[in-house]
PDB file of C-alpha atoms in Angstrom:
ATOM      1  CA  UNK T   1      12.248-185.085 -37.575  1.00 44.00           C
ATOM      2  CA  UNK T   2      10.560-186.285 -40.914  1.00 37.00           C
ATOM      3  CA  UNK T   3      11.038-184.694 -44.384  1.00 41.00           C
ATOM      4  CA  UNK T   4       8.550-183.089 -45.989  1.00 38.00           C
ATOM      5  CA  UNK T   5       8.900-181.187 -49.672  1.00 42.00           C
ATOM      6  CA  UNK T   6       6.015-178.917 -49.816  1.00 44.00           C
ATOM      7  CA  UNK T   7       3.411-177.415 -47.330  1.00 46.00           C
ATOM      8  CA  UNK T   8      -0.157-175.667 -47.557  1.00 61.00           C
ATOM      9  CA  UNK T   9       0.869-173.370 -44.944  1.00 88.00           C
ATOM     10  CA  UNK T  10       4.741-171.845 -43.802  1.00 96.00           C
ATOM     11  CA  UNK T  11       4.631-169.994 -40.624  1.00 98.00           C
ATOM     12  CA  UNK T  12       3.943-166.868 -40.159  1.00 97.00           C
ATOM     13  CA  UNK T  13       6.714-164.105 -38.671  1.00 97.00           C
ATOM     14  CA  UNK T  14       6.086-163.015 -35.274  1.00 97.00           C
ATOM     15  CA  UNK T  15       9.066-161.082 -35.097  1.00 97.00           C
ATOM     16  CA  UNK T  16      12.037-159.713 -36.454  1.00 97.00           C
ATOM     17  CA  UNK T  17      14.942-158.972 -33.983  1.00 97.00           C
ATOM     18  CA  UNK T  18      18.275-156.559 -35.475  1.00 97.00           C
ATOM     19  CA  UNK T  19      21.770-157.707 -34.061  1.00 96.00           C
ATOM     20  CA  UNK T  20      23.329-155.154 -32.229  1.00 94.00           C
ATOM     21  CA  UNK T  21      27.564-154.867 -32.537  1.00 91.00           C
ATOM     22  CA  UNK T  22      29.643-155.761 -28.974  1.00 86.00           C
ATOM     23  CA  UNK T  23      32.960-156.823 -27.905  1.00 79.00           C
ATOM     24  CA  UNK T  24      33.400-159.809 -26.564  1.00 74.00           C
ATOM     25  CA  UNK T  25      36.624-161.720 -24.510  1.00 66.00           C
ATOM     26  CA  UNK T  26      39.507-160.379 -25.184  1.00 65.00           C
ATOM     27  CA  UNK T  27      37.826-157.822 -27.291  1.00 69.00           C
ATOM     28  CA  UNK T  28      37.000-159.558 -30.661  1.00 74.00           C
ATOM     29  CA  UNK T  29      33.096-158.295 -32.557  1.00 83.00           C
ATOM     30  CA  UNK T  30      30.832-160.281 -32.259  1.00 90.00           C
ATOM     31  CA  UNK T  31      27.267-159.050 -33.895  1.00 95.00           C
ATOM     32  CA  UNK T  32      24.247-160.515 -31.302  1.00 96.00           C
ATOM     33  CA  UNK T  33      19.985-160.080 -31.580  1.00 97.00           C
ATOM     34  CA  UNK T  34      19.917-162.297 -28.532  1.00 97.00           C
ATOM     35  CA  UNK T  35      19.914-161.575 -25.664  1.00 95.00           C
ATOM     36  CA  UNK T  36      18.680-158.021 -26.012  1.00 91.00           C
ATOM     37  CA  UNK T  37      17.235-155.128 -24.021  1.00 88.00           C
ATOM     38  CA  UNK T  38      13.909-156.595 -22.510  1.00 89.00           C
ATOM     39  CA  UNK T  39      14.721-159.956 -24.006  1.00 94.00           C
ATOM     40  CA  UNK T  40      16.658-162.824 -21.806  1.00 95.00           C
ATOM     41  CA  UNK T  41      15.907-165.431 -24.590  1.00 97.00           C
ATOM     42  CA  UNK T  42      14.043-167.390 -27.496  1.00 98.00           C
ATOM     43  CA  UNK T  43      13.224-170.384 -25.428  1.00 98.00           C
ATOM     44  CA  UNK T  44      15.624-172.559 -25.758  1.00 98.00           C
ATOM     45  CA  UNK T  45      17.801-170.023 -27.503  1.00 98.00           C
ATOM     46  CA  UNK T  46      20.037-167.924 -24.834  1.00 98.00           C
ATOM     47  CA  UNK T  47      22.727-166.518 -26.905  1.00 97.00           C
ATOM     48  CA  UNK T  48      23.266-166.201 -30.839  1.00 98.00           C
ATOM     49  CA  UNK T  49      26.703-164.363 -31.322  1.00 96.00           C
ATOM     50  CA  UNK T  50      28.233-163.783 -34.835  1.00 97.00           C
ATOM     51  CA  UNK T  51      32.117-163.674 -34.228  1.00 93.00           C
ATOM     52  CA  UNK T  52      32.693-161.415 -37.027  1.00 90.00           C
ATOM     53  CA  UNK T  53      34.167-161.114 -39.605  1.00 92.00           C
ATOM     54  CA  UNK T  54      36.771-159.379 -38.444  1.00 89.00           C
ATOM     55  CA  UNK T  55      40.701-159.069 -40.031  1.00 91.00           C
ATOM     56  CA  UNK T  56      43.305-159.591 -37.595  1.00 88.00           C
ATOM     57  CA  UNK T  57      46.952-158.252 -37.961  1.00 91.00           C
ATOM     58  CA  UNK T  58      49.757-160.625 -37.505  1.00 92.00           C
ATOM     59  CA  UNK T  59      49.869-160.750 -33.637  1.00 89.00           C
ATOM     60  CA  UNK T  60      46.529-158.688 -32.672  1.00 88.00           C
ATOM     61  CA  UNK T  61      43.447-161.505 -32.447  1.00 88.00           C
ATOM     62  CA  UNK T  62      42.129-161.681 -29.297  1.00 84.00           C
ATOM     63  CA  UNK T  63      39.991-164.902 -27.573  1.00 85.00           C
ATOM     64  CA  UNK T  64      38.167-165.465 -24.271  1.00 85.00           C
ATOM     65  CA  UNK T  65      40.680-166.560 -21.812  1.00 89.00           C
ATOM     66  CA  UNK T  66      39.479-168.825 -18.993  1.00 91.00           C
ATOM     67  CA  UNK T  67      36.230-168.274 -18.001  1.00 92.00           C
ATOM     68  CA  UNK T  68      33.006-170.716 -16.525  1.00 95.00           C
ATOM     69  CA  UNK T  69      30.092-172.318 -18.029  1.00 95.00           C
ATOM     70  CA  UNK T  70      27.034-173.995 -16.376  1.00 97.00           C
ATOM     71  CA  UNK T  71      23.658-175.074 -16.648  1.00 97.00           C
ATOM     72  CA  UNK T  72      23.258-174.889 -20.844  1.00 97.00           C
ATOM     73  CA  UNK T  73      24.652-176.333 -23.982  1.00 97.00           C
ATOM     74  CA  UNK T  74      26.523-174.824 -26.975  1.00 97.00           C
ATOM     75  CA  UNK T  75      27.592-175.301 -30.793  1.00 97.00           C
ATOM     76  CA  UNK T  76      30.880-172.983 -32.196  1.00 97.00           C
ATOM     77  CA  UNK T  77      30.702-173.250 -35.751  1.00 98.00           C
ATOM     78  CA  UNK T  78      33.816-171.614 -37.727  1.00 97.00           C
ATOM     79  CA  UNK T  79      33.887-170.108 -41.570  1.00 97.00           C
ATOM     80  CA  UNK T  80      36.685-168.500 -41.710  1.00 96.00           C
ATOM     81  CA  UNK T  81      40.131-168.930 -39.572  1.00 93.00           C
ATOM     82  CA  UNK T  82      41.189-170.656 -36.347  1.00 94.00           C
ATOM     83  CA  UNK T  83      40.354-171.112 -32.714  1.00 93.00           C
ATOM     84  CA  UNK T  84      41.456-173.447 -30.262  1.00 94.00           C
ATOM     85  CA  UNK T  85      39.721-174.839 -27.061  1.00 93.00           C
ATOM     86  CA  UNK T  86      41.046-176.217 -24.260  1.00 92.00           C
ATOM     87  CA  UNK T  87      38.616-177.084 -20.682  1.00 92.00           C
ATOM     88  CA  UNK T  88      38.962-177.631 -16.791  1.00 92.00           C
ATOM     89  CA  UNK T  89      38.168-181.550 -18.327  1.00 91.00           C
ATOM     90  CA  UNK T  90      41.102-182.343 -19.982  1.00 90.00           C
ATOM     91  CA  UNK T  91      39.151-181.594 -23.630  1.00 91.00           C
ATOM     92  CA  UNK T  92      41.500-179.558 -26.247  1.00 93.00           C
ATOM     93  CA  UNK T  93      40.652-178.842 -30.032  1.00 93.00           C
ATOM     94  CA  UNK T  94      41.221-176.804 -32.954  1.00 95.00           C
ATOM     95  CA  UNK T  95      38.616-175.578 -34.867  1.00 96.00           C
ATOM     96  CA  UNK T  96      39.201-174.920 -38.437  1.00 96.00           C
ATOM     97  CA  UNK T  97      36.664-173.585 -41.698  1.00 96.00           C
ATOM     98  CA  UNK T  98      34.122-175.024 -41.855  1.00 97.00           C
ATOM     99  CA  UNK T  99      34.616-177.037 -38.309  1.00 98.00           C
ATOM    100  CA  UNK T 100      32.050-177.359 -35.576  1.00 97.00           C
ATOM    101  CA  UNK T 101      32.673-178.260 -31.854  1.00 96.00           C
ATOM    102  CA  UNK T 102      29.132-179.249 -29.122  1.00 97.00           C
ATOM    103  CA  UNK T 103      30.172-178.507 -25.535  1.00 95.00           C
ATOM    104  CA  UNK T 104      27.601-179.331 -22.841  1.00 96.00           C
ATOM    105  CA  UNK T 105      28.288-176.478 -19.602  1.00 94.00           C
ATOM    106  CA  UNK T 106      26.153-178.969 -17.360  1.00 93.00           C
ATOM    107  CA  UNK T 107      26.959-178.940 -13.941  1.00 94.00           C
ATOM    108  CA  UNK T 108      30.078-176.402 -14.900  1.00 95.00           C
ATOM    109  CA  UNK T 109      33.414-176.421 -16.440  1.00 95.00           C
ATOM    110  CA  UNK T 110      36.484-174.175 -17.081  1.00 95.00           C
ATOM    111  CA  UNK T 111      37.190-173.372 -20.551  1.00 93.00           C
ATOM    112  CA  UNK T 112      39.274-171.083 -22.627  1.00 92.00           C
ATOM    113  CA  UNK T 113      38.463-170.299 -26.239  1.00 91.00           C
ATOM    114  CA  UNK T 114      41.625-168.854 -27.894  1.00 91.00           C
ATOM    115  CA  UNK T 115      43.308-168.295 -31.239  1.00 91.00           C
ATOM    116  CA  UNK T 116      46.016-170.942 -32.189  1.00 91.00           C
ATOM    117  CA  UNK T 117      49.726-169.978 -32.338  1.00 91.00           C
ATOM    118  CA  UNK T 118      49.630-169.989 -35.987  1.00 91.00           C
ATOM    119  CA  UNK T 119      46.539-167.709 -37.000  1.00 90.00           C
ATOM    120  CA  UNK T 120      48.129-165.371 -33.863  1.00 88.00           C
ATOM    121  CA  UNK T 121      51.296-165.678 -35.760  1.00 90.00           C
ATOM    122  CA  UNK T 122      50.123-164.532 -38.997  1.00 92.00           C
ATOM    123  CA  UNK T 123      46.816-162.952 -38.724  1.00 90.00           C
ATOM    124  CA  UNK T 124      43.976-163.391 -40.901  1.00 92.00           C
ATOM    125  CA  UNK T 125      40.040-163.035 -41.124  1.00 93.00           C
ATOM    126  CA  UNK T 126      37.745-164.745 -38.377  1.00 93.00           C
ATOM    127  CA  UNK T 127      34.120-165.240 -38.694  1.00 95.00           C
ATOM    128  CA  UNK T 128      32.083-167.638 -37.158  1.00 96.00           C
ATOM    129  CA  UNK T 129      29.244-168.368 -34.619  1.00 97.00           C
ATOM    130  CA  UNK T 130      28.027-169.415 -31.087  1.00 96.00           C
ATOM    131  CA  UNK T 131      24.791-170.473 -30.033  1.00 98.00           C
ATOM    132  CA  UNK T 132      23.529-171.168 -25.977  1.00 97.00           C
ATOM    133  CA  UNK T 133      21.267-173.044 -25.690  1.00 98.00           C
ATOM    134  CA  UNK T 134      18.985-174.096 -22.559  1.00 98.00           C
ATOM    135  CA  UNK T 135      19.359-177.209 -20.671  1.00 98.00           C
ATOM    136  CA  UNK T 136      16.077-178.766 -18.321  1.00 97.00           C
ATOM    137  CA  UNK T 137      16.651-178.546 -15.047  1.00 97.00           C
ATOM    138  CA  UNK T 138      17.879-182.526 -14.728  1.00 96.00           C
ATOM    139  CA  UNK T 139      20.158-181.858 -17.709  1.00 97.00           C
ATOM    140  CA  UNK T 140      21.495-179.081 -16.428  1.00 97.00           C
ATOM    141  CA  UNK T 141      22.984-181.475 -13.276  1.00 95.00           C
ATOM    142  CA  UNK T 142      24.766-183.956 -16.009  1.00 95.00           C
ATOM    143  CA  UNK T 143      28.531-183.647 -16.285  1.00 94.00           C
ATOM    144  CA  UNK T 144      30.321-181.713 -18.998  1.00 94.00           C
ATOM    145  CA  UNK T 145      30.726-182.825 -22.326  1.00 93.00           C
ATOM    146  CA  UNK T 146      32.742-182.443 -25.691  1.00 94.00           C
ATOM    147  CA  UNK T 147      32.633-183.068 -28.611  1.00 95.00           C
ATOM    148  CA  UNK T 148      35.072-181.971 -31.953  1.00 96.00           C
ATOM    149  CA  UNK T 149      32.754-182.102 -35.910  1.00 97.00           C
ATOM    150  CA  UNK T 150      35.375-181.724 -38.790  1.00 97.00           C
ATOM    151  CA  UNK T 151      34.042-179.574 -42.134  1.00 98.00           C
ATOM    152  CA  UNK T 152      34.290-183.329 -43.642  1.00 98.00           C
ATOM    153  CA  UNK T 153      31.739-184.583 -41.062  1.00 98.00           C
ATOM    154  CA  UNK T 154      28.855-181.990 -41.902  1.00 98.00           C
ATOM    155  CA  UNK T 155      27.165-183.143 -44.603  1.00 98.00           C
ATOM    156  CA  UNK T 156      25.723-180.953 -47.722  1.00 98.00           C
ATOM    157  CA  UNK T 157      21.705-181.517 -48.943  1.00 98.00           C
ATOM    158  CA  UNK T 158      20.511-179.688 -51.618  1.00 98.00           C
ATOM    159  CA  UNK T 159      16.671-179.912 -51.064  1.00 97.00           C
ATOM    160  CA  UNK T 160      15.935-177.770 -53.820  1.00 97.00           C
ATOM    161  CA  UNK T 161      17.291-176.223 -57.015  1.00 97.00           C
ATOM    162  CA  UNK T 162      20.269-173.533 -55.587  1.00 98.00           C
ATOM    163  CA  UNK T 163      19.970-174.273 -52.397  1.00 98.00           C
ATOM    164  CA  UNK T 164      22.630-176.172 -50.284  1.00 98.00           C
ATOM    165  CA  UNK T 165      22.071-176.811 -46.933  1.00 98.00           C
ATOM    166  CA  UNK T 166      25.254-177.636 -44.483  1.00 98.00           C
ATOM    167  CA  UNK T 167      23.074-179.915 -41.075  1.00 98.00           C
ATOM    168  CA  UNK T 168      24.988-179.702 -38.455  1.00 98.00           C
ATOM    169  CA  UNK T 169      22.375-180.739 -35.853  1.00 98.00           C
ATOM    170  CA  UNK T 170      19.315-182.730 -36.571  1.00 97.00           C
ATOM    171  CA  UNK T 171      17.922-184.937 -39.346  1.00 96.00           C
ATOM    172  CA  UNK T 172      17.033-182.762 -41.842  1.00 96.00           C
ATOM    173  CA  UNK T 173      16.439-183.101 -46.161  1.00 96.00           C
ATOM    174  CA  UNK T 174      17.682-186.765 -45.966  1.00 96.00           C
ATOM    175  CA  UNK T 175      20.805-186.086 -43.747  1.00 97.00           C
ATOM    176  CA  UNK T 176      21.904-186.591 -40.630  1.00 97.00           C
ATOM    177  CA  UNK T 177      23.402-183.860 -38.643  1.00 98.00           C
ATOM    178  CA  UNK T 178      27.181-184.965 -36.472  1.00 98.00           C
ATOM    179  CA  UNK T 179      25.789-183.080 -33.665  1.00 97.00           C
ATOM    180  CA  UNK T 180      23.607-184.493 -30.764  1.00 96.00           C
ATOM    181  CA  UNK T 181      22.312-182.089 -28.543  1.00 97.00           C
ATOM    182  CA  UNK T 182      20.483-182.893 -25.391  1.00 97.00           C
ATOM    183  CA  UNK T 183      18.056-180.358 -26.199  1.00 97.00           C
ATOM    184  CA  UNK T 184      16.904-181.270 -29.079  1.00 97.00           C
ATOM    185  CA  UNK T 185      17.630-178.436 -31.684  1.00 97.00           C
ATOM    186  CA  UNK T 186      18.246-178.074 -35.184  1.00 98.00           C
ATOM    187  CA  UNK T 187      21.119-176.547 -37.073  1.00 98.00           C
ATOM    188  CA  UNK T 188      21.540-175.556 -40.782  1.00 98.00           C
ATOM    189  CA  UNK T 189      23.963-173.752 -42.667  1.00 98.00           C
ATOM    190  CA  UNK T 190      21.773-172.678 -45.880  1.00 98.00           C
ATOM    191  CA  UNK T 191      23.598-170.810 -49.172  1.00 98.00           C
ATOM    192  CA  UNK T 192      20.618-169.909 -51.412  1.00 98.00           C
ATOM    193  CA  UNK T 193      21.152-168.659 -55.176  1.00 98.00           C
ATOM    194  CA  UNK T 194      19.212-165.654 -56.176  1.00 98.00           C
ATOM    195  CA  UNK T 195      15.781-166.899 -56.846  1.00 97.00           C
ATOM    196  CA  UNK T 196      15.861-169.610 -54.652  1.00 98.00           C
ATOM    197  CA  UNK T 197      13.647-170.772 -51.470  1.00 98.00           C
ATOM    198  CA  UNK T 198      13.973-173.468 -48.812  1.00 98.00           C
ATOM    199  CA  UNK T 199      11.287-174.616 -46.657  1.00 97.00           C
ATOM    200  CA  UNK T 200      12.053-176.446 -43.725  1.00 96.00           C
ATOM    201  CA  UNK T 201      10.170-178.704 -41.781  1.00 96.00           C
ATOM    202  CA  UNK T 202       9.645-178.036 -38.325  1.00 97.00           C
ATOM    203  CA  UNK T 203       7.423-180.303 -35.134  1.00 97.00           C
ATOM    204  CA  UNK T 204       4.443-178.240 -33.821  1.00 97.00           C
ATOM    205  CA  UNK T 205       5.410-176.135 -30.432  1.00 98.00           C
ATOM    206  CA  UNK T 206       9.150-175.954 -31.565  1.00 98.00           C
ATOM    207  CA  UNK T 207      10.787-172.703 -32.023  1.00 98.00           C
ATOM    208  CA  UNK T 208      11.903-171.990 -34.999  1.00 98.00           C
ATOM    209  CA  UNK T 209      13.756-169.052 -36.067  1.00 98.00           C
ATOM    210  CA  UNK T 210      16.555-167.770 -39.072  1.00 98.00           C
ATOM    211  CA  UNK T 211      19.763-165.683 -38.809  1.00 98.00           C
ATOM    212  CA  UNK T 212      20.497-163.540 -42.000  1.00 98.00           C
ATOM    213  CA  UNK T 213      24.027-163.671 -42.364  1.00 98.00           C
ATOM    214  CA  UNK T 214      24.558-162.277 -45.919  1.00 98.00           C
ATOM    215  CA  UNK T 215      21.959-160.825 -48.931  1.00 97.00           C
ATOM    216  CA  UNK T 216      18.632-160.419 -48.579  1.00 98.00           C
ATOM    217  CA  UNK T 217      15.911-162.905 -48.042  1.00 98.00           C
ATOM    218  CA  UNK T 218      12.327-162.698 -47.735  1.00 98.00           C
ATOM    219  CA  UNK T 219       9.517-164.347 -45.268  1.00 97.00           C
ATOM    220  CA  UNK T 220       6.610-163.815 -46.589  1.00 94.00           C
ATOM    221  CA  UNK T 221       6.229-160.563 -47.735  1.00 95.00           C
ATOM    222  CA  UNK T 222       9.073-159.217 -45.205  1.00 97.00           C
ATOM    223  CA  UNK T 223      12.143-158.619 -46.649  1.00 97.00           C
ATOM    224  CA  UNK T 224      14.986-159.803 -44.063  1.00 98.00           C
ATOM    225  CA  UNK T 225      18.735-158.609 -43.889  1.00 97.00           C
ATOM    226  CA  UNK T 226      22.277-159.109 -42.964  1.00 96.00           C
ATOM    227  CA  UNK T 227      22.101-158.992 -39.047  1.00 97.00           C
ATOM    228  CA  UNK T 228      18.572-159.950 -39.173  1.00 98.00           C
ATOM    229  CA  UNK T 229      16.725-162.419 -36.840  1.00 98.00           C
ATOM    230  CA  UNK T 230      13.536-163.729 -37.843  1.00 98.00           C
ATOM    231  CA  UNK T 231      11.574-165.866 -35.329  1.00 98.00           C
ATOM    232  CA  UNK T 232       8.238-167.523 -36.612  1.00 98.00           C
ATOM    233  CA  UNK T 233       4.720-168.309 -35.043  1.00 98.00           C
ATOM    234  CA  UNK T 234       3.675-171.423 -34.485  1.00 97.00           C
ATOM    235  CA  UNK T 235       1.187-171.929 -36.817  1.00 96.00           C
ATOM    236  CA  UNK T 236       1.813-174.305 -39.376  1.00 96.00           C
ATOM    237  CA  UNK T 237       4.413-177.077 -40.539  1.00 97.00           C
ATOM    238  CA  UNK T 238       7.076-175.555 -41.861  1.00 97.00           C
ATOM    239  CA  UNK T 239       9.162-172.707 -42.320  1.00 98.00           C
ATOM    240  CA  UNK T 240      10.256-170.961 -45.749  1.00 98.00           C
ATOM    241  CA  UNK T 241      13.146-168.264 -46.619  1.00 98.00           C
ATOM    242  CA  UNK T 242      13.342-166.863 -50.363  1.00 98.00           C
ATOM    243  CA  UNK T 243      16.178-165.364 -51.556  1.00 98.00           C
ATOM    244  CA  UNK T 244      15.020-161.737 -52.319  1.00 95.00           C
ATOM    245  CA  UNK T 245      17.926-160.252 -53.632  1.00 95.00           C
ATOM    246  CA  UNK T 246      20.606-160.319 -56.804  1.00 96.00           C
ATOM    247  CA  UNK T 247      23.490-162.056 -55.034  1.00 97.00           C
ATOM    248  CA  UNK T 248      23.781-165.467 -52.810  1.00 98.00           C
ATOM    249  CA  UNK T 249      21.629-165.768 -49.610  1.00 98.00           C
ATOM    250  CA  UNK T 250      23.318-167.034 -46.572  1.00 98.00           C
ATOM    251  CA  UNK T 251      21.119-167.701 -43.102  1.00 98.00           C
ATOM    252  CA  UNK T 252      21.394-170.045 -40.462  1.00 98.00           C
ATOM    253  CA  UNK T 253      17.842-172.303 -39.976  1.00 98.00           C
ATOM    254  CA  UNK T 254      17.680-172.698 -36.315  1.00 98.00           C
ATOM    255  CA  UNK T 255      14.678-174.654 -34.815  1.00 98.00           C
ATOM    256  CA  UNK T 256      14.245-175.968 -31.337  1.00 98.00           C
ATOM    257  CA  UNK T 257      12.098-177.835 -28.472  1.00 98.00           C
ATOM    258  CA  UNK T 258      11.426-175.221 -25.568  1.00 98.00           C
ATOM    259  CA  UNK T 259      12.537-175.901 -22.164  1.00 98.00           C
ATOM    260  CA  UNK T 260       9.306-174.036 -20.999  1.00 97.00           C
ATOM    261  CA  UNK T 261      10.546-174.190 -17.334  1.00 98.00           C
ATOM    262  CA  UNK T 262      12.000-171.010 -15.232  1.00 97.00           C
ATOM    263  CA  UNK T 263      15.360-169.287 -16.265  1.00 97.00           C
ATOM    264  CA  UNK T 264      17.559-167.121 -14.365  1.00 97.00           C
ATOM    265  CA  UNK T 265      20.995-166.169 -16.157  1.00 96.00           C
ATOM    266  CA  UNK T 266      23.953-164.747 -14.804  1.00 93.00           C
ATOM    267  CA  UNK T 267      26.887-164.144 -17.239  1.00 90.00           C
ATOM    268  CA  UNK T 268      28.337-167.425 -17.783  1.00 93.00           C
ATOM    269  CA  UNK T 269      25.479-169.322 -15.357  1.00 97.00           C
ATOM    270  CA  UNK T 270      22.108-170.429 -16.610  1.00 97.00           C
ATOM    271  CA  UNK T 271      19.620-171.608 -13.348  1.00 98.00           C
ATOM    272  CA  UNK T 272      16.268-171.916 -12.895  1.00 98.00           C
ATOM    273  CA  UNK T 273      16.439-170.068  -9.605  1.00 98.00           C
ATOM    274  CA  UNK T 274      17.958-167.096  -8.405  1.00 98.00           C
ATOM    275  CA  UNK T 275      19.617-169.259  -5.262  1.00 98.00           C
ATOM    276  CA  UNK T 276      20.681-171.468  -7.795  1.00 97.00           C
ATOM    277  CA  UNK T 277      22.980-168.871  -9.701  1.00 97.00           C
ATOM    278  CA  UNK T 278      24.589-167.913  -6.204  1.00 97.00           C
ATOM    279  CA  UNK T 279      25.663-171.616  -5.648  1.00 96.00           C
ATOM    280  CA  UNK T 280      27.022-171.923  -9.056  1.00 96.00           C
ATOM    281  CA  UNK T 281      29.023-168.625  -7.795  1.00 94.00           C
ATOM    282  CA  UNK T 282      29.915-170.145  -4.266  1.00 95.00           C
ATOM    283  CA  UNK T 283      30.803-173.639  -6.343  1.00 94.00           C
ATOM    284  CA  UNK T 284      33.071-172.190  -8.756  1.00 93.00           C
ATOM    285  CA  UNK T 285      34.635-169.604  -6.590  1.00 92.00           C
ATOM    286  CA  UNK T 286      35.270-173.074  -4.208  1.00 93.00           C
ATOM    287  CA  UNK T 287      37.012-174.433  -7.358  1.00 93.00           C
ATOM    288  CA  UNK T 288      34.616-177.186  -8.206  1.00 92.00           C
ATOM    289  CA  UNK T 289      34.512-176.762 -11.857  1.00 92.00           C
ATOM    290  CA  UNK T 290      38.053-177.981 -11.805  1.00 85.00           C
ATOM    291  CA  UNK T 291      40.677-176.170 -13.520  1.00 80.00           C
ATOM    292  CA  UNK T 292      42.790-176.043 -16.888  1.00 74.00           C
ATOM    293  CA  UNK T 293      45.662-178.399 -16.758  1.00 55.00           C
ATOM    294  CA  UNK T 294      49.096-176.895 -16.967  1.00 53.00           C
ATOM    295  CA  UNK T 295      50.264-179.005 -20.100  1.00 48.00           C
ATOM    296  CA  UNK T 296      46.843-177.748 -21.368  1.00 48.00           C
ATOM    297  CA  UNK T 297      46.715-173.720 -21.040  1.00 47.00           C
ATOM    298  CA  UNK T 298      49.648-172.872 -23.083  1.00 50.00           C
TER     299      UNK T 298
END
């Protein structure tokens, strides 16, 4: 995607969409605008969770044991504390501040997403996020994949005076994100001072949308806040966010290609037909998604 620095005309907002508060796994918060009551996604977006924050006693955080994915893509991006992944393909990893980790469900997997020995051991504050993301119906066939992004491998643009921007997917404000999805989405971790604005540029058709995740920004003349989820028309180049408010501006920038093909979800399966979703059922019931290895689900 090429940079541009300034545009005659920033999207309008379409919509804004609050986070609701859930528990998810083994019963950690997670705050989540999508999916919602009457809406099953933001094509290509399936599932924005915000793990978090939450302060865990020595010996009381919680994870999602082993459960199944199929049929869509995802990026877990940590801030605060520890996690630890380990999958029915022989994949383990420990994700740390500031740490990123791209897992492709594809034609399904087995995976556990737990915290490590140590932050179990001596408690501390989680907060992070995970984003679903569609798959086409051919990508959706492709085997698993995985992928670990260290805090050191995300690089920081400042593409305007106090703003950083952390890319984790895309090519974005000079930088190149260490994330390669198959759909092709973009992912930025933006910190704006108070008084500051970021546009960002996005291709025409793509969604584009922001997640507030602390101050208060502003769209236009909407004022958007922690928990917020802003999605954007698609009418015009780019996409701007102004900090609005007397202390730093965090949001995630997250802008994507559509699938535009039919989606049927199920929990942890993502189809494009409802027959579809009872052979990924039949499948992993059968044990085709593999399991986790012994020496791996400690």
């Amino acid at each position: 995607m090429s940079q541009t620095t300034t545009s005659t005309t920033t999207r309008s907002l379409a919509r804004v969409i609050p986070s609701t508060e859930t528990l998810e796994g083994g019963g950690f918060l997670v705050r989540r605008p999508v999916p919602a009551r009457g809406l099953e996604q933001v094509d290509p977006f399936l599932l924005l969770d915000e793990m978090g924050p939450m302060d865990h006693a020595p010996g009381t955080a919680a994870g999602a044991p082993d459960h199944p994915h199929k049929g869509f893509e995802v990026i877990t991006y940590l801030l605060e504390g520890e996690m630890e992944h380990r999958d029915s393909h022989g994949n383990h990893g420990v994700l740390r501040a500031g740490d990123a980790q791209y897992m492709v469900g594809g034609s399904g997997l087995v995976h556990s997403e737990m915290p490590t020995e140590e932050f179990q051991r001596s408690g501390g504050r989680r907060h992070g996020f995970q984003i679903w993301v569609n798959l086409s119906r051919a990508d959706k066939a492709l085997a698993p994949r995985y992928k670990d992004v260290t805090a050191a491998q995300i690089p920081l643009a400042h593409p305007a005076a106090g703003v950083e921007a952390r890319v984790v997917s895309g090519d974005l404000f000079g930088v190149h994100g260490p994330v390669h999805p198959l759909t092709p989405w973009t992912y930025v971790d933006a910190r704006l001072e108070p008084g500051a604005r970021i546009e960002q540029p996005v291709p025409a058709g793509w969604t584009a949308t922001i997640y507030v995740v602390a101050g208060v920004g502003r769209i236009g003349a909407r004022e958007v806040r922690r928990g917020d989820y802003a999605v954007f028309a698609d009418d015009g180049p780019t996409i701007a966010l102004e900090n609005a408010g007397e202390t730093p501006l965090q949001a995630l920038l997250l802008c994507a290609r559509p699938i535009g093909e039919p989606m049927v979800r199920y929990g942890p399966f993502v189809m494009n037909t409802a027959d579809e979703i009872r052979q990924a059922f039949t499948d992993y019931q059968a044990g085709r998604f593999g399991e986790i290895a012994p020496e791996l689900a400690k």
